[in-house]
PDB file of C-alpha atoms in Angstrom:
ATOM      1  CA  UNK A1088     -10.506  16.646 -23.854  1.00  0.00           C
ATOM      2  CA  UNK A1089     -11.136  18.779 -20.844  1.00  0.00           C
ATOM      3  CA  UNK A1090     -10.501  15.671 -18.293  1.00  0.00           C
ATOM      4  CA  UNK A1091      -7.336  15.199 -19.978  1.00  0.00           C
ATOM      5  CA  UNK A1092      -5.885  18.804 -20.144  1.00  0.00           C
ATOM      6  CA  UNK A1093      -7.031  19.026 -16.407  1.00  0.00           C
ATOM      7  CA  UNK A1094      -5.225  15.829 -15.345  1.00  0.00           C
ATOM      8  CA  UNK A1095      -2.172  16.912 -17.180  1.00  0.00           C
ATOM      9  CA  UNK A1096      -2.453  20.448 -15.547  1.00  0.00           C
ATOM     10  CA  UNK A1097      -2.845  18.533 -12.117  1.00  0.00           C
ATOM     11  CA  UNK A1098       0.163  16.479 -12.567  1.00  0.00           C
ATOM     12  CA  UNK A1099       2.209  19.483 -13.765  1.00  0.00           C
ATOM     13  CA  UNK A1100       1.636  21.622 -10.491  1.00  0.00           C
ATOM     14  CA  UNK A1101       2.367  18.496  -8.412  1.00  0.00           C
ATOM     15  CA  UNK A1102       5.337  17.701 -10.148  1.00  0.00           C
ATOM     16  CA  UNK A1103       6.263  21.500  -9.674  1.00  0.00           C
ATOM     17  CA  UNK A1104       5.534  21.587  -5.928  1.00  0.00           C
ATOM     18  CA  UNK A1105       7.500  18.297  -5.265  1.00  0.00           C
ATOM     19  CA  UNK A1106      10.622  19.939  -7.047  1.00  0.00           C
ATOM     20  CA  UNK A1107      10.140  23.169  -5.288  1.00  0.00           C
ATOM     21  CA  UNK A1108      10.872  21.075  -2.150  1.00  0.00           C
ATOM     22  CA  UNK A1109      13.007  18.774  -3.300  1.00  0.00           C
ATOM     23  CA  UNK A1110      15.664  18.093  -0.593  1.00  0.00           C
ATOM     24  CA  UNK A1111      18.671  17.482  -3.794  1.00  0.00           C
ATOM     25  CA  UNK A1112      17.557  18.297  -7.303  1.00  0.00           C
ATOM     26  CA  UNK A1113      20.842  17.111  -8.559  1.00  0.00           C
ATOM     27  CA  UNK A1114      20.287  13.506  -7.453  1.00  0.00           C
ATOM     28  CA  UNK A1115      16.705  12.876  -9.051  1.00  0.00           C
ATOM     29  CA  UNK A1116      16.881  10.159 -11.495  1.00  0.00           C
ATOM     30  CA  UNK A1117      14.429  10.637 -14.474  1.00  0.00           C
ATOM     31  CA  UNK A1118      14.540   7.096 -15.377  1.00  0.00           C
ATOM     32  CA  UNK A1119      13.390   5.935 -12.274  1.00  0.00           C
ATOM     33  CA  UNK A1120      10.438   8.367 -12.464  1.00  0.00           C
ATOM     34  CA  UNK A1121       9.553   7.467 -16.070  1.00  0.00           C
ATOM     35  CA  UNK A1122       9.592   3.572 -15.007  1.00  0.00           C
ATOM     36  CA  UNK A1123       7.413   4.165 -12.137  1.00  0.00           C
ATOM     37  CA  UNK A1124       4.772   6.105 -14.215  1.00  0.00           C
ATOM     38  CA  UNK A1125       4.381   3.617 -16.927  1.00  0.00           C
ATOM     39  CA  UNK A1126       4.244   0.905 -14.244  1.00  0.00           C
ATOM     40  CA  UNK A1127       1.784   2.731 -12.542  1.00  0.00           C
ATOM     41  CA  UNK A1128      -0.370   3.645 -15.933  1.00  0.00           C
ATOM     42  CA  UNK A1129      -0.210  -0.166 -17.038  1.00  0.00           C
ATOM     43  CA  UNK A1130      -1.355  -1.167 -13.874  1.00  0.00           C
ATOM     44  CA  UNK A1131      -4.333   1.306 -14.061  1.00  0.00           C
ATOM     45  CA  UNK A1132      -5.394  -0.156 -17.246  1.00  0.00           C
ATOM     46  CA  UNK A1133      -4.937  -3.667 -16.294  1.00  0.00           C
ATOM     47  CA  UNK A1134      -7.082  -3.278 -13.262  1.00  0.00           C
ATOM     48  CA  UNK A1135      -9.570  -1.152 -14.815  1.00  0.00           C
ATOM     49  CA  UNK A1136     -10.159  -1.830 -18.613  1.00  0.00           C
ATOM     50  CA  UNK A1137      -8.710  -5.127 -19.138  1.00  0.00           C
ATOM     51  CA  UNK A1138     -10.869  -8.355 -19.039  1.00  0.00           C
ATOM     52  CA  UNK A1139      -7.996 -10.375 -17.087  1.00  0.00           C
ATOM     53  CA  UNK A1140      -7.551  -7.479 -14.620  1.00  0.00           C
ATOM     54  CA  UNK A1141     -11.305  -7.078 -13.826  1.00  0.00           C
ATOM     55  CA  UNK A1142     -11.354 -10.836 -13.484  1.00  0.00           C
ATOM     56  CA  UNK A1143      -8.708 -10.915 -10.829  1.00  0.00           C
ATOM     57  CA  UNK A1144     -10.336  -7.998  -9.295  1.00  0.00           C
ATOM     58  CA  UNK A1145     -13.516  -9.851  -9.014  1.00  0.00           C
ATOM     59  CA  UNK A1146     -11.511 -12.695  -7.534  1.00  0.00           C
ATOM     60  CA  UNK A1147      -9.809 -10.318  -4.882  1.00  0.00           C
ATOM     61  CA  UNK A1148     -13.329  -9.029  -3.855  1.00  0.00           C
ATOM     62  CA  UNK A1149     -14.832 -12.634  -3.726  1.00  0.00           C
ATOM     63  CA  UNK A1150     -12.428 -13.458  -1.391  1.00  0.00           C
ATOM     64  CA  UNK A1151     -12.845 -10.524   0.931  1.00  0.00           C
ATOM     65  CA  UNK A1152     -16.620 -10.730   0.720  1.00  0.00           C
ATOM     66  CA  UNK A1153     -16.033 -14.504   1.809  1.00  0.00           C
ATOM     67  CA  UNK A1154     -13.876 -13.018   4.536  1.00  0.00           C
ATOM     68  CA  UNK A1155     -16.479 -10.446   5.783  1.00  0.00           C
ATOM     69  CA  UNK A1156     -19.361 -13.313   5.570  1.00  0.00           C
ATOM     70  CA  UNK A1157     -17.215 -15.154   7.951  1.00  0.00           C
ATOM     71  CA  UNK A1158     -16.941 -11.975   9.987  1.00  0.00           C
ATOM     72  CA  UNK A1159     -20.688 -11.125  10.084  1.00  0.00           C
ATOM     73  CA  UNK A1160     -21.721 -14.484  11.022  1.00  0.00           C
ATOM     74  CA  UNK A1161     -19.206 -14.124  13.957  1.00  0.00           C
ATOM     75  CA  UNK A1162     -20.248 -10.747  14.902  1.00  0.00           C
ATOM     76  CA  UNK A1163     -24.216 -12.056  14.587  1.00  0.00           C
ATOM     77  CA  UNK A1164     -23.175 -14.941  16.728  1.00  0.00           C
ATOM     78  CA  UNK A1165     -21.824 -12.601  19.485  1.00  0.00           C
ATOM     79  CA  UNK A1166     -24.090  -9.946  19.473  1.00  0.00           C
ATOM     80  CA  UNK A1167     -27.225 -11.628  18.785  1.00  0.00           C
ATOM     81  CA  UNK A1168     -28.301  -9.625  15.489  1.00  0.00           C
ATOM     82  CA  UNK A1169     -28.036  -6.287  16.467  1.00  0.00           C
ATOM     83  CA  UNK A1170     -26.457  -5.753  12.894  1.00  0.00           C
ATOM     84  CA  UNK A1171     -29.836  -6.813  11.221  1.00  0.00           C
ATOM     85  CA  UNK A1172     -31.932  -4.426  13.604  1.00  0.00           C
ATOM     86  CA  UNK A1173     -29.340  -1.536  12.276  1.00  0.00           C
ATOM     87  CA  UNK A1174     -28.142  -1.399  15.625  1.00  0.00           C
ATOM     88  CA  UNK A1175     -24.216  -0.167  15.837  1.00  0.00           C
ATOM     89  CA  UNK A1176     -23.615   0.298  12.313  1.00  0.00           C
ATOM     90  CA  UNK A1177     -19.855   1.263  12.492  1.00  0.00           C
ATOM     91  CA  UNK A1178     -18.848  -1.126  15.297  1.00  0.00           C
ATOM     92  CA  UNK A1179     -20.678  -4.305  14.090  1.00  0.00           C
ATOM     93  CA  UNK A1180     -20.594  -3.435  10.283  1.00  0.00           C
ATOM     94  CA  UNK A1181     -16.785  -1.845  10.187  1.00  0.00           C
ATOM     95  CA  UNK A1182     -14.843  -2.072  13.289  1.00  0.00           C
ATOM     96  CA  UNK A1183     -15.678  -5.845  13.800  1.00  0.00           C
ATOM     97  CA  UNK A1184     -14.521  -6.984  10.576  1.00  0.00           C
ATOM     98  CA  UNK A1185     -11.269  -5.132  10.806  1.00  0.00           C
ATOM     99  CA  UNK A1186     -10.709  -7.319  14.299  1.00  0.00           C
ATOM    100  CA  UNK A1187     -11.239 -10.392  12.312  1.00  0.00           C
ATOM    101  CA  UNK A1188      -8.956  -9.572   9.268  1.00  0.00           C
ATOM    102  CA  UNK A1189      -6.342  -8.432  11.700  1.00  0.00           C
ATOM    103  CA  UNK A1190      -6.253 -11.662  13.365  1.00  0.00           C
ATOM    104  CA  UNK A1191      -6.154 -13.669  10.519  1.00  0.00           C
ATOM    105  CA  UNK A1192      -3.122 -11.104   9.030  1.00  0.00           C
ATOM    106  CA  UNK A1193      -1.450 -11.986  12.484  1.00  0.00           C
ATOM    107  CA  UNK A1194      -1.747 -15.800  11.888  1.00  0.00           C
ATOM    108  CA  UNK A1195      -0.579 -15.344   8.457  1.00  0.00           C
ATOM    109  CA  UNK A1196       2.308 -13.519   9.888  1.00  0.00           C
ATOM    110  CA  UNK A1197       3.094 -16.119  12.637  1.00  0.00           C
ATOM    111  CA  UNK A1198       3.302 -18.965   9.785  1.00  0.00           C
ATOM    112  CA  UNK A1199       5.792 -16.948   7.952  1.00  0.00           C
ATOM    113  CA  UNK A1200       3.785 -16.830   5.098  1.00  0.00           C
ATOM    114  CA  UNK A1201       3.419 -12.816   4.726  1.00  0.00           C
ATOM    115  CA  UNK A1202       7.005 -12.157   5.452  1.00  0.00           C
ATOM    116  CA  UNK A1203       7.879 -14.294   2.548  1.00  0.00           C
ATOM    117  CA  UNK A1204       5.516 -12.568   0.350  1.00  0.00           C
ATOM    118  CA  UNK A1205       6.699  -9.242   1.519  1.00  0.00           C
ATOM    119  CA  UNK A1206      10.200  -9.902   0.368  1.00  0.00           C
ATOM    120  CA  UNK A1207       9.304 -11.650  -2.766  1.00  0.00           C
ATOM    121  CA  UNK A1208       7.346  -8.389  -4.008  1.00  0.00           C
ATOM    122  CA  UNK A1209       9.425  -5.815  -2.178  1.00  0.00           C
ATOM    123  CA  UNK A1210      12.513  -7.372  -4.199  1.00  0.00           C
ATOM    124  CA  UNK A1211      10.486  -6.726  -7.355  1.00  0.00           C
ATOM    125  CA  UNK A1212       9.605  -3.303  -6.210  1.00  0.00           C
ATOM    126  CA  UNK A1213      13.012  -2.011  -5.668  1.00  0.00           C
ATOM    127  CA  UNK A1214      14.075  -2.848  -9.198  1.00  0.00           C
ATOM    128  CA  UNK A1215      11.201  -0.495 -10.610  1.00  0.00           C
ATOM    129  CA  UNK A1216      11.472   2.469  -8.043  1.00  0.00           C
ATOM    130  CA  UNK A1217      15.183   2.464  -7.953  1.00  0.00           C
ATOM    131  CA  UNK A1218      14.952   2.932  -4.162  1.00  0.00           C
ATOM    132  CA  UNK A1219      16.462   0.636  -1.373  1.00  0.00           C
ATOM    133  CA  UNK A1220      14.939  -2.602  -0.619  1.00  0.00           C
ATOM    134  CA  UNK A1221      14.390  -1.660   2.825  1.00  0.00           C
ATOM    135  CA  UNK A1222      12.108   1.187   1.430  1.00  0.00           C
ATOM    136  CA  UNK A1223      10.274  -1.054  -0.879  1.00  0.00           C
ATOM    137  CA  UNK A1224       9.818  -4.008   2.113  1.00  0.00           C
ATOM    138  CA  UNK A1225       8.519  -1.405   4.135  1.00  0.00           C
ATOM    139  CA  UNK A1226       5.878  -0.067   1.384  1.00  0.00           C
ATOM    140  CA  UNK A1227       4.545  -3.875   1.088  1.00  0.00           C
ATOM    141  CA  UNK A1228       4.347  -4.849   4.568  1.00  0.00           C
ATOM    142  CA  UNK A1229       2.722  -1.287   5.379  1.00  0.00           C
ATOM    143  CA  UNK A1230       0.207  -1.997   2.849  1.00  0.00           C
ATOM    144  CA  UNK A1231      -0.480  -5.698   4.487  1.00  0.00           C
ATOM    145  CA  UNK A1232       0.286  -5.139   8.118  1.00  0.00           C
ATOM    146  CA  UNK A1233      -0.776  -1.864   8.708  1.00  0.00           C
ATOM    147  CA  UNK A1234       1.147   1.513  10.057  1.00  0.00           C
ATOM    148  CA  UNK A1235       1.333   1.295  13.552  1.00  0.00           C
ATOM    149  CA  UNK A1236       1.763  -2.429  13.464  1.00  0.00           C
ATOM    150  CA  UNK A1237       4.587  -2.321  10.728  1.00  0.00           C
ATOM    151  CA  UNK A1238       7.091   0.109  12.871  1.00  0.00           C
ATOM    152  CA  UNK A1239       6.688  -2.331  15.870  1.00  0.00           C
ATOM    153  CA  UNK A1240       8.195  -5.129  13.334  1.00  0.00           C
ATOM    154  CA  UNK A1241      11.340  -2.771  12.263  1.00  0.00           C
ATOM    155  CA  UNK A1242      11.823  -1.526  15.894  1.00  0.00           C
ATOM    156  CA  UNK A1243      14.999  -3.359  16.026  1.00  0.00           C
ATOM    157  CA  UNK A1244      16.790  -1.160  13.124  1.00  0.00           C
ATOM    158  CA  UNK A1245      14.787   2.073  13.668  1.00  0.00           C
ATOM    159  CA  UNK A1246      17.620   3.967  15.708  1.00  0.00           C
ATOM    160  CA  UNK A1247      20.225   2.619  12.510  1.00  0.00           C
ATOM    161  CA  UNK A1248      18.645   4.241   9.654  1.00  0.00           C
ATOM    162  CA  UNK A1249      19.434   7.564   8.521  1.00  0.00           C
ATOM    163  CA  UNK A1250      16.707  10.426   8.649  1.00  0.00           C
ATOM    164  CA  UNK A1251      15.996  10.502   5.220  1.00  0.00           C
ATOM    165  CA  UNK A1252      15.539   6.767   4.523  1.00  0.00           C
ATOM    166  CA  UNK A1253      13.168   7.012   7.703  1.00  0.00           C
ATOM    167  CA  UNK A1254      11.392   9.667   5.940  1.00  0.00           C
ATOM    168  CA  UNK A1255      10.759   7.801   2.762  1.00  0.00           C
ATOM    169  CA  UNK A1256       9.355   5.025   4.937  1.00  0.00           C
ATOM    170  CA  UNK A1257       7.012   7.022   7.123  1.00  0.00           C
ATOM    171  CA  UNK A1258       5.902   8.756   4.167  1.00  0.00           C
ATOM    172  CA  UNK A1259       4.935   5.483   2.514  1.00  0.00           C
ATOM    173  CA  UNK A1260       3.125   4.441   5.522  1.00  0.00           C
ATOM    174  CA  UNK A1261       0.998   7.390   5.751  1.00  0.00           C
ATOM    175  CA  UNK A1262       0.125   6.859   1.679  1.00  0.00           C
ATOM    176  CA  UNK A1263      -1.102   3.226   2.246  1.00  0.00           C
ATOM    177  CA  UNK A1264      -4.241   1.294   3.645  1.00  0.00           C
ATOM    178  CA  UNK A1265      -4.044  -1.871   5.452  1.00  0.00           C
ATOM    179  CA  UNK A1266      -5.666  -5.087   4.121  1.00  0.00           C
ATOM    180  CA  UNK A1267      -7.355  -5.283   7.551  1.00  0.00           C
ATOM    181  CA  UNK A1268      -9.395  -1.897   6.698  1.00  0.00           C
ATOM    182  CA  UNK A1269      -9.728  -2.673   2.908  1.00  0.00           C
ATOM    183  CA  UNK A1270     -12.773  -5.421   3.613  1.00  0.00           C
ATOM    184  CA  UNK A1271     -14.503  -2.645   5.371  1.00  0.00           C
ATOM    185  CA  UNK A1272     -13.968  -0.145   2.613  1.00  0.00           C
ATOM    186  CA  UNK A1273     -15.272  -2.519  -0.100  1.00  0.00           C
ATOM    187  CA  UNK A1274     -18.167  -2.732   1.570  1.00  0.00           C
ATOM    188  CA  UNK A1275     -19.030   0.903   0.499  1.00  0.00           C
ATOM    189  CA  UNK A1276     -16.682   1.304  -2.588  1.00  0.00           C
ATOM    190  CA  UNK A1277     -16.702  -0.711  -5.671  1.00  0.00           C
ATOM    191  CA  UNK A1278     -14.175  -3.029  -5.328  1.00  0.00           C
ATOM    192  CA  UNK A1279     -12.234  -2.772  -8.723  1.00  0.00           C
ATOM    193  CA  UNK A1280     -11.861   1.226  -7.307  1.00  0.00           C
ATOM    194  CA  UNK A1281     -10.544  -0.254  -4.060  1.00  0.00           C
ATOM    195  CA  UNK A1282      -8.033  -2.549  -5.510  1.00  0.00           C
ATOM    196  CA  UNK A1283      -6.842  -0.292  -8.202  1.00  0.00           C
ATOM    197  CA  UNK A1284      -6.064   2.647  -5.854  1.00  0.00           C
ATOM    198  CA  UNK A1285      -4.247   0.312  -3.237  1.00  0.00           C
ATOM    199  CA  UNK A1286      -1.564  -0.074  -5.633  1.00  0.00           C
ATOM    200  CA  UNK A1287      -1.576   3.214  -7.760  1.00  0.00           C
ATOM    201  CA  UNK A1288      -1.360   5.187  -4.328  1.00  0.00           C
ATOM    202  CA  UNK A1289       1.474   3.429  -3.628  1.00  0.00           C
ATOM    203  CA  UNK A1290       3.322   3.982  -7.102  1.00  0.00           C
ATOM    204  CA  UNK A1291       2.487   7.791  -6.618  1.00  0.00           C
ATOM    205  CA  UNK A1292       3.906   7.968  -3.571  1.00  0.00           C
ATOM    206  CA  UNK A1293       7.435   6.497  -4.899  1.00  0.00           C
ATOM    207  CA  UNK A1294       7.279   8.582  -7.689  1.00  0.00           C
ATOM    208  CA  UNK A1295       6.866  12.095  -4.888  1.00  0.00           C
ATOM    209  CA  UNK A1296       9.149  10.526  -3.132  1.00  0.00           C
ATOM    210  CA  UNK A1297      12.044  10.336  -6.059  1.00  0.00           C
ATOM    211  CA  UNK A1298      11.394  14.213  -6.748  1.00  0.00           C
ATOM    212  CA  UNK A1299      11.148  15.217  -3.056  1.00  0.00           C
ATOM    213  CA  UNK A1300      13.562  13.046  -0.956  1.00  0.00           C
ATOM    214  CA  UNK A1301      15.786  11.424  -3.937  1.00  0.00           C
ATOM    215  CA  UNK A1302      18.742   9.154  -2.721  1.00  0.00           C
ATOM    216  CA  UNK A1303      21.258   7.103  -4.300  1.00  0.00           C
ATOM    217  CA  UNK A1304      20.010   3.465  -4.330  1.00  0.00           C
ATOM    218  CA  UNK A1305      22.149   1.351  -1.358  1.00  0.00           C
ATOM    219  CA  UNK A1306      24.451  -0.935  -2.614  1.00  0.00           C
ATOM    220  CA  UNK A1307      24.568  -2.959   0.654  1.00  0.00           C
ATOM    221  CA  UNK A1308      22.468  -5.267   1.664  1.00  0.00           C
ATOM    222  CA  UNK A1309      18.983  -3.939   2.745  1.00  0.00           C
ATOM    223  CA  UNK A1310      17.845  -4.077   6.376  1.00  0.00           C
ATOM    224  CA  UNK A1311      14.729  -6.687   7.024  1.00  0.00           C
ATOM    225  CA  UNK A1312      12.586  -6.770   9.803  1.00  0.00           C
ATOM    226  CA  UNK A1313      13.644  -9.288  12.514  1.00  0.00           C
TER     227      UNK A1313
END
């Protein structure tokens, strides 16, 4: 009971602080905030408590473990088994897998597989969070590509984006962790918490942005990365 009260108190304080610095309180849409809270709660229960959600998390974890296994074999081939001797752990155990997964993401990006996935998920997100497709596309692509690389993908339209929309994009970028780093984190943290945190953190950011930086959903077609 104490934990629930602590959670509700923390939630109230966060919402109050966000409301205090809100850019335009009159534009806050409670329906979108409620939708996001319900979606986040449902995803949290699905990934952490349901049998199918846990099975999905285990599948994702197994996929990344396989990728990390390939990265370890490549690292040992290049550096001659230094990792087995406990040498340069951060470089060999964390940074090298990041390089490997980043290269894999680059291949999927080149084959246009990731852009298609980003647009599909981004379109679905825009219907839930009440924001424009641009912000939703950007949040999903940041989750996959990473913060710095993602801004490069949108460089052709950055000069035309209004400051408030650009703030929303920057905030979503700061709240995500790219898949290239997820593999390294999964070697330190239990996989189910990592997968749940990736998605829930993105939804939490949408909730806070809906209060701090509320905007009417653009009616025109969204910009997309060129």
